[in-house]
PDB file of C-alpha atoms in Angstrom:
ATOM      1  CA  GLU A 493       0.000   0.000   0.000  1.00 82.00           C
ATOM      2  CA  ILE A 494       1.295   3.421  -0.963  1.00 87.00           C
ATOM      3  CA  SER A 495       0.069   6.704   0.599  1.00 89.00           C
ATOM      4  CA  LEU A 496       0.859  10.166  -0.733  1.00 89.00           C
ATOM      5  CA  ASN A 497      -0.429  13.708  -0.670  1.00 87.00           C
ATOM      6  CA  ILE A 498      -1.403  15.516  -3.866  1.00 87.00           C
ATOM      7  CA  ARG A 499      -1.601  19.284  -4.026  1.00 83.00           C
ATOM      8  CA  VAL A 500      -3.336  21.142  -6.833  1.00 83.00           C
ATOM      9  CA  ALA A 501      -3.021  24.896  -7.277  1.00 81.00           C
ATOM     10  CA  ASP A 502      -4.890  27.431  -9.357  1.00 79.00           C
ATOM     11  CA  LYS A 503      -2.415  29.511 -11.391  1.00 77.00           C
ATOM     12  CA  GLY A 504      -4.551  32.571 -11.430  1.00 73.00           C
ATOM     13  CA  ASN A 505      -5.314  33.252  -7.767  1.00 70.00           C
ATOM     14  CA  ALA A 506      -2.820  31.085  -5.877  1.00 72.00           C
ATOM     15  CA  GLN A 507      -5.451  28.943  -4.254  1.00 78.00           C
ATOM     16  CA  SER A 508      -4.646  25.289  -3.632  1.00 81.00           C
ATOM     17  CA  SER A 509      -6.166  22.121  -2.332  1.00 86.00           C
ATOM     18  CA  THR A 510      -4.473  19.045  -0.870  1.00 87.00           C
ATOM     19  CA  SER A 511      -5.758  15.477  -0.790  1.00 89.00           C
ATOM     20  CA  LYS A 512      -4.350  12.255   0.608  1.00 91.00           C
ATOM     21  CA  VAL A 513      -4.349   9.383  -1.908  1.00 89.00           C
ATOM     22  CA  THR A 514      -3.863   5.696  -1.041  1.00 88.00           C
ATOM     23  CA  ILE A 515      -2.897   3.152  -3.690  1.00 88.00           C
ATOM     24  CA  SER A 516      -3.487  -0.509  -2.879  1.00 86.00           C
ATOM     25  CA  VAL A 517      -1.948  -3.145  -5.142  1.00 82.00           C
ATOM     26  CA  SER A 518      -4.054  -6.296  -5.512  1.00 83.00           C
ATOM     27  CA  ASP A 519      -2.317  -9.645  -5.620  1.00 81.00           C
ATOM     28  CA  VAL A 520      -3.095 -11.455  -8.886  1.00 88.00           C
ATOM     29  CA  ASN A 521      -2.696 -15.212  -9.173  1.00 90.00           C
ATOM     30  CA  GLU A 522       0.157 -15.993 -11.557  1.00 93.00           C
ATOM     31  CA  ALA A 523       0.845 -19.327 -13.204  1.00 95.00           C
ATOM     32  CA  PRO A 524       3.516 -21.632 -11.787  1.00 97.00           C
ATOM     33  CA  THR A 525       6.844 -21.893 -13.630  1.00 97.00           C
ATOM     34  CA  ILE A 526       8.600 -25.151 -14.484  1.00 97.00           C
ATOM     35  CA  THR A 527      12.263 -24.585 -13.628  1.00 96.00           C
ATOM     36  CA  SER A 528      13.816 -27.985 -14.320  1.00 95.00           C
ATOM     37  CA  GLY A 529      15.702 -28.761 -17.512  1.00 94.00           C
ATOM     38  CA  VAL A 530      13.925 -30.593 -20.322  1.00 96.00           C
ATOM     39  CA  ILE A 531      16.296 -33.577 -20.604  1.00 97.00           C
ATOM     40  CA  PHE A 532      16.730 -36.346 -18.038  1.00 98.00           C
ATOM     41  CA  ARG A 533      19.561 -38.896 -18.426  1.00 97.00           C
ATOM     42  CA  PRO A 534      19.013 -41.817 -16.031  1.00 97.00           C
ATOM     43  CA  ASN A 535      20.979 -45.074 -16.256  1.00 95.00           C
ATOM     44  CA  GLU A 536      19.232 -48.011 -17.857  1.00 94.00           C
ATOM     45  CA  ASN A 537      17.956 -50.725 -15.483  1.00 94.00           C
ATOM     46  CA  GLN A 538      16.912 -48.227 -12.787  1.00 96.00           C
ATOM     47  CA  THR A 539      13.428 -46.848 -12.245  1.00 97.00           C
ATOM     48  CA  ALA A 540      14.323 -43.392 -10.832  1.00 98.00           C
ATOM     49  CA  ILE A 541      14.378 -40.669 -13.504  1.00 98.00           C
ATOM     50  CA  GLY A 542      14.482 -37.285 -11.712  1.00 97.00           C
ATOM     51  CA  SER A 543      11.931 -34.629 -10.788  1.00 98.00           C
ATOM     52  CA  ILE A 544       9.958 -31.964 -12.545  1.00 98.00           C
ATOM     53  CA  GLU A 545      10.801 -28.858 -10.542  1.00 97.00           C
ATOM     54  CA  ALA A 546       8.462 -25.874 -10.387  1.00 97.00           C
ATOM     55  CA  THR A 547       7.764 -22.744  -8.372  1.00 96.00           C
ATOM     56  CA  ASP A 548       4.639 -20.684  -7.832  1.00 96.00           C
ATOM     57  CA  PRO A 549       4.858 -16.903  -7.202  1.00 94.00           C
ATOM     58  CA  GLU A 550       2.107 -17.099  -4.556  1.00 92.00           C
ATOM     59  CA  GLY A 551       3.570 -20.195  -2.905  1.00 92.00           C
ATOM     60  CA  ASP A 552       0.482 -22.290  -3.694  1.00 94.00           C
ATOM     61  CA  ASP A 553       0.665 -26.076  -3.405  1.00 96.00           C
ATOM     62  CA  LEU A 554       1.416 -27.574  -6.789  1.00 97.00           C
ATOM     63  CA  PHE A 555      -0.108 -30.653  -8.443  1.00 98.00           C
ATOM     64  CA  TYR A 556       1.991 -32.522 -11.041  1.00 98.00           C
ATOM     65  CA  LEU A 557       0.819 -34.778 -13.859  1.00 98.00           C
ATOM     66  CA  ILE A 558       2.213 -36.129 -17.118  1.00 98.00           C
ATOM     67  CA  PHE A 559       0.792 -37.054 -20.511  1.00 98.00           C
ATOM     68  CA  GLY A 560       2.094 -37.621 -24.013  1.00 97.00           C
ATOM     69  CA  THR A 561       3.755 -40.317 -26.092  1.00 96.00           C
ATOM     70  CA  ASP A 562       5.380 -42.418 -23.349  1.00 98.00           C
ATOM     71  CA  ALA A 563       3.366 -41.343 -20.291  1.00 98.00           C
ATOM     72  CA  SER A 564       1.933 -44.850 -19.883  1.00 98.00           C
ATOM     73  CA  GLU A 565       5.443 -46.171 -19.136  1.00 98.00           C
ATOM     74  CA  ILE A 566       6.238 -43.510 -16.520  1.00 98.00           C
ATOM     75  CA  SER A 567       4.657 -42.380 -13.241  1.00 98.00           C
ATOM     76  CA  VAL A 568       4.801 -38.989 -11.538  1.00 98.00           C
ATOM     77  CA  ASN A 569       4.371 -38.239  -7.841  1.00 98.00           C
ATOM     78  CA  ASN A 570       1.498 -35.722  -7.935  1.00 98.00           C
ATOM     79  CA  ALA A 571       2.795 -33.799  -4.911  1.00 97.00           C
ATOM     80  CA  THR A 572       6.576 -33.738  -5.597  1.00 97.00           C
ATOM     81  CA  GLY A 573       7.011 -34.110  -9.367  1.00 98.00           C
ATOM     82  CA  ALA A 574       9.309 -37.152  -8.962  1.00 98.00           C
ATOM     83  CA  LEU A 575       9.371 -39.280 -12.130  1.00 98.00           C
ATOM     84  CA  THR A 576       9.857 -43.063 -12.182  1.00 98.00           C
ATOM     85  CA  PHE A 577       9.663 -45.783 -14.806  1.00 98.00           C
ATOM     86  CA  ASN A 578       6.876 -48.305 -14.185  1.00 98.00           C
ATOM     87  CA  SER A 579       9.403 -51.084 -14.902  1.00 97.00           C
ATOM     88  CA  SER A 580      13.194 -51.096 -15.293  1.00 96.00           C
ATOM     89  CA  PRO A 581      14.068 -49.721 -18.742  1.00 97.00           C
ATOM     90  CA  ASP A 582      16.521 -51.471 -21.073  1.00 94.00           C
ATOM     91  CA  TYR A 583      18.568 -49.282 -23.424  1.00 93.00           C
ATOM     92  CA  GLU A 584      18.802 -52.072 -25.995  1.00 89.00           C
ATOM     93  CA  THR A 585      14.989 -52.253 -26.156  1.00 94.00           C
ATOM     94  CA  LYS A 586      14.182 -48.524 -26.050  1.00 96.00           C
ATOM     95  CA  SER A 587      16.639 -45.702 -25.418  1.00 96.00           C
ATOM     96  CA  SER A 588      14.500 -42.556 -25.472  1.00 98.00           C
ATOM     97  CA  TYR A 589      11.142 -41.499 -24.000  1.00 98.00           C
ATOM     98  CA  SER A 590       8.994 -38.371 -24.476  1.00 98.00           C
ATOM     99  CA  ILE A 591       6.444 -36.910 -22.057  1.00 98.00           C
ATOM    100  CA  VAL A 592       4.780 -33.597 -21.311  1.00 98.00           C
ATOM    101  CA  GLY A 593       4.829 -32.475 -17.684  1.00 98.00           C
ATOM    102  CA  GLN A 594       2.107 -30.243 -16.301  1.00 98.00           C
ATOM    103  CA  VAL A 595       2.039 -28.261 -13.055  1.00 98.00           C
ATOM    104  CA  ASN A 596      -1.212 -26.871 -11.640  1.00 97.00           C
ATOM    105  CA  ASP A 597      -1.562 -24.367  -8.766  1.00 96.00           C
ATOM    106  CA  GLY A 598      -5.295 -25.017  -8.399  1.00 94.00           C
ATOM    107  CA  THR A 599      -6.232 -22.413 -10.984  1.00 95.00           C
ATOM    108  CA  LEU A 600      -3.460 -21.940 -13.532  1.00 96.00           C
ATOM    109  CA  ILE A 601      -1.165 -24.424 -15.257  1.00 97.00           C
ATOM    110  CA  ALA A 602       2.278 -24.562 -16.836  1.00 97.00           C
ATOM    111  CA  GLN A 603       3.533 -27.352 -19.043  1.00 97.00           C
ATOM    112  CA  LYS A 604       6.757 -28.359 -20.750  1.00 97.00           C
ATOM    113  CA  ALA A 605       7.895 -31.194 -23.030  1.00 98.00           C
ATOM    114  CA  PHE A 606      10.553 -33.505 -21.554  1.00 98.00           C
ATOM    115  CA  GLN A 607      12.940 -35.994 -23.142  1.00 98.00           C
ATOM    116  CA  ILE A 608      14.310 -38.955 -21.184  1.00 98.00           C
ATOM    117  CA  GLU A 609      17.490 -40.389 -22.702  1.00 97.00           C
ATOM    118  CA  LEU A 610      18.749 -43.607 -21.118  1.00 96.00           C
ATOM    119  CA  VAL A 611      22.452 -43.992 -20.427  1.00 92.00           C
ATOM    120  CA  ASN A 612      23.668 -47.250 -21.957  1.00 87.00           C
ATOM    121  CA  LEU A 613      25.490 -49.480 -19.479  1.00 82.00           C
ATOM    122  CA  ASN A 614      27.653 -52.462 -20.339  1.00 76.00           C
ATOM    123  CA  ASP A 615      25.096 -54.914 -18.967  1.00 68.00           C
ATOM    124  CA  ASN A 616      25.009 -57.657 -21.612  1.00 68.00           C
ATOM    125  CA  ILE A 617      27.456 -60.516 -22.046  1.00 73.00           C
ATOM    126  CA  PRO A 618      28.618 -61.518 -25.543  1.00 78.00           C
ATOM    127  CA  VAL A 619      26.559 -64.277 -27.176  1.00 79.00           C
ATOM    128  CA  PHE A 620      27.829 -66.844 -29.680  1.00 81.00           C
ATOM    129  CA  THR A 621      25.900 -66.715 -32.936  1.00 82.00           C
ATOM    130  CA  SER A 622      27.872 -69.399 -34.796  1.00 81.00           C
ATOM    131  CA  ALA A 623      27.731 -73.171 -34.500  1.00 80.00           C
ATOM    132  CA  GLU A 624      29.380 -74.689 -31.437  1.00 81.00           C
ATOM    133  CA  THR A 625      30.372 -77.911 -33.192  1.00 85.00           C
ATOM    134  CA  PHE A 626      32.637 -78.093 -36.245  1.00 84.00           C
ATOM    135  CA  THR A 627      33.375 -81.163 -38.392  1.00 84.00           C
ATOM    136  CA  PRO A 628      36.297 -80.327 -40.681  1.00 83.00           C
ATOM    137  CA  ASP A 629      37.758 -82.809 -43.151  1.00 84.00           C
ATOM    138  CA  GLU A 630      41.011 -84.476 -42.134  1.00 85.00           C
ATOM    139  CA  ASN A 631      44.320 -82.932 -43.208  1.00 86.00           C
ATOM    140  CA  GLN A 632      42.872 -79.419 -42.870  1.00 83.00           C
ATOM    141  CA  THR A 633      44.223 -76.625 -40.685  1.00 82.00           C
ATOM    142  CA  SER A 634      41.040 -74.547 -40.780  1.00 85.00           C
ATOM    143  CA  VAL A 635      38.331 -75.782 -38.434  1.00 81.00           C
ATOM    144  CA  GLY A 636      35.694 -73.057 -38.844  1.00 83.00           C
ATOM    145  CA  THR A 637      34.840 -69.574 -37.689  1.00 84.00           C
ATOM    146  CA  VAL A 638      33.419 -68.704 -34.305  1.00 83.00           C
ATOM    147  CA  VAL A 639      31.176 -65.623 -34.313  1.00 84.00           C
ATOM    148  CA  ALA A 640      29.790 -63.704 -31.322  1.00 80.00           C
ATOM    149  CA  ASN A 641      28.168 -60.323 -30.779  1.00 81.00           C
ATOM    150  CA  ASP A 642      27.464 -58.045 -27.862  1.00 79.00           C
ATOM    151  CA  ALA A 643      24.027 -56.413 -27.482  1.00 75.00           C
ATOM    152  CA  ASP A 644      25.699 -53.307 -25.988  1.00 73.00           C
ATOM    153  CA  GLY A 645      27.600 -52.848 -29.259  1.00 74.00           C
ATOM    154  CA  ASP A 646      30.991 -53.457 -27.638  1.00 72.00           C
ATOM    155  CA  ALA A 647      33.768 -55.084 -29.669  1.00 80.00           C
ATOM    156  CA  VAL A 648      34.359 -58.705 -28.751  1.00 78.00           C
ATOM    157  CA  ALA A 649      37.731 -60.399 -28.285  1.00 79.00           C
ATOM    158  CA  TYR A 650      38.309 -64.101 -28.760  1.00 80.00           C
ATOM    159  CA  SER A 651      40.625 -66.448 -26.901  1.00 81.00           C
ATOM    160  CA  ILE A 652      40.819 -70.211 -26.432  1.00 82.00           C
ATOM    161  CA  SER A 653      41.537 -72.364 -23.412  1.00 85.00           C
ATOM    162  CA  GLY A 654      40.997 -75.914 -22.288  1.00 84.00           C
ATOM    163  CA  THR A 655      42.619 -79.304 -22.679  1.00 85.00           C
ATOM    164  CA  ASP A 656      43.176 -79.164 -26.456  1.00 81.00           C
ATOM    165  CA  ALA A 657      43.818 -75.399 -26.765  1.00 77.00           C
ATOM    166  CA  SER A 658      47.481 -75.899 -27.639  1.00 78.00           C
TER     167      SER A 658
END
């Protein structure tokens, strides 16, 4: 609230009048603001993602929800904005998720698109894709080729051991 005195004077006969004026500023509800970044990078195989962070100029309690392309695979804590996968995600199955987060102060809303990009971990062992039994003709030095791959995309290295390795 601001109070001030205003004086008005007549130029011609030097008469004046004074009045006290009070100005009251009304608080207007403003929308909440989402302050968190738009990209989350959690490790694969864990359910915790991060939190949608928001503020409200009036300090109102905030209500969080999500919708969009991958919202059915993710849950949000309505009171805190914490995001979690409904089941442990696997980078090799799906590496990126998209949602829209919404924050509501009871009257006004704010929303923002979010991207969740999984961090690929070395969590898969190499798998042989070739035959495990070879039947070469006698008097040959070549037995066959062993082939393996790694679902994480890592290079594989081969070595032999055992009774007949020499």
